[in-house]
Amino acid sequence: MNRSIMDSDEMTLSEKFSKKWKSLNRLERTAICVLAIFVMGVIIFTLGTNIGEAFYRAFSG
């Protein structure tokens, strides 16, 4: 049996996410987006300060 051909009831992860995302209302979508942007901002800020501190220590003598 060939496993590369997907069954009609089998969905990819992207399709499952898309279906779930469309079922959410506008407020829930907005909340998820804001939370995701906040988390990305915290990660970028943390990485940025660590890299900045490393450069400062390297070039400050």
Short mmCIF file of C-alpha atoms in Angstrom, two decimals:
data_model
loop_
_atom_site.label_atom_id
_atom_site.label_comp_id
_atom_site.label_asym_id
_atom_site.label_seq_id
_atom_site.Cartn_x
_atom_site.Cartn_y
_atom_site.Cartn_z
CA MET A 1 0.00 0.00 0.00
CA ASN A 2 1.39 3.37 -0.99
CA ARG A 3 1.67 5.71 2.02
CA SER A 4 2.65 8.78 -0.02
CA ILE A 5 -0.93 9.19 -1.24
CA MET A 6 -2.90 10.71 1.61
CA ASP A 7 -6.42 9.59 2.43
CA SER A 8 -9.18 12.12 1.89
CA ASP A 9 -9.90 12.34 5.64
CA GLU A 10 -6.21 12.86 6.48
CA MET A 11 -5.14 16.52 6.66
CA THR A 12 -1.73 18.12 6.82
CA LEU A 13 -0.75 20.12 9.90
CA SER A 14 -1.12 23.34 7.91
CA GLU A 15 -4.68 22.45 6.88
CA LYS A 16 -5.61 21.53 10.46
CA PHE A 17 -4.21 24.84 11.73
CA SER A 18 -5.98 26.79 8.98
CA LYS A 19 -9.32 25.15 9.81
CA LYS A 20 -8.88 25.78 13.54
CA TRP A 21 -7.78 29.40 12.92
CA LYS A 22 -10.87 30.12 10.79
CA SER A 23 -13.13 28.71 13.52
CA LEU A 24 -11.85 31.27 16.05
CA ASN A 25 -13.60 34.61 16.38
CA ARG A 26 -11.91 37.96 15.77
CA LEU A 27 -11.14 38.70 19.44
CA GLU A 28 -9.46 35.32 19.93
CA ARG A 29 -7.36 35.78 16.77
CA THR A 30 -6.31 39.26 17.92
CA ALA A 31 -5.36 37.97 21.37
CA ILE A 32 -3.24 35.16 19.89
CA CYS A 33 -1.48 37.59 17.51
CA VAL A 34 -0.73 40.09 20.29
CA LEU A 35 0.60 37.32 22.53
CA ALA A 36 2.78 35.93 19.73
CA ILE A 37 4.21 39.40 18.94
CA PHE A 38 4.91 39.99 22.64
CA VAL A 39 6.73 36.64 22.99
CA MET A 40 8.80 37.32 19.85
CA GLY A 41 9.64 40.78 21.20
CA VAL A 42 10.84 39.36 24.52
CA ILE A 43 13.01 36.77 22.72
CA ILE A 44 14.52 39.38 20.36
CA PHE A 45 15.13 41.81 23.26
CA THR A 46 16.83 39.09 25.33
CA LEU A 47 19.04 37.98 22.44
CA GLY A 48 19.81 41.61 21.57
CA THR A 49 20.87 42.55 25.10
CA ASN A 50 23.04 39.44 25.41
CA ILE A 51 24.75 40.13 22.08
CA GLY A 52 25.08 43.83 22.91
CA GLU A 53 26.66 43.04 26.26
CA ALA A 54 29.09 40.62 24.61
CA PHE A 55 30.18 43.29 22.10
CA TYR A 56 30.49 45.87 24.88
CA ARG A 57 32.73 43.56 26.91
CA ALA A 58 34.78 42.61 23.83
CA PHE A 59 35.46 46.17 22.66
CA SER A 60 35.53 48.11 25.95
CA GLY A 61 39.00 46.84 26.76
#
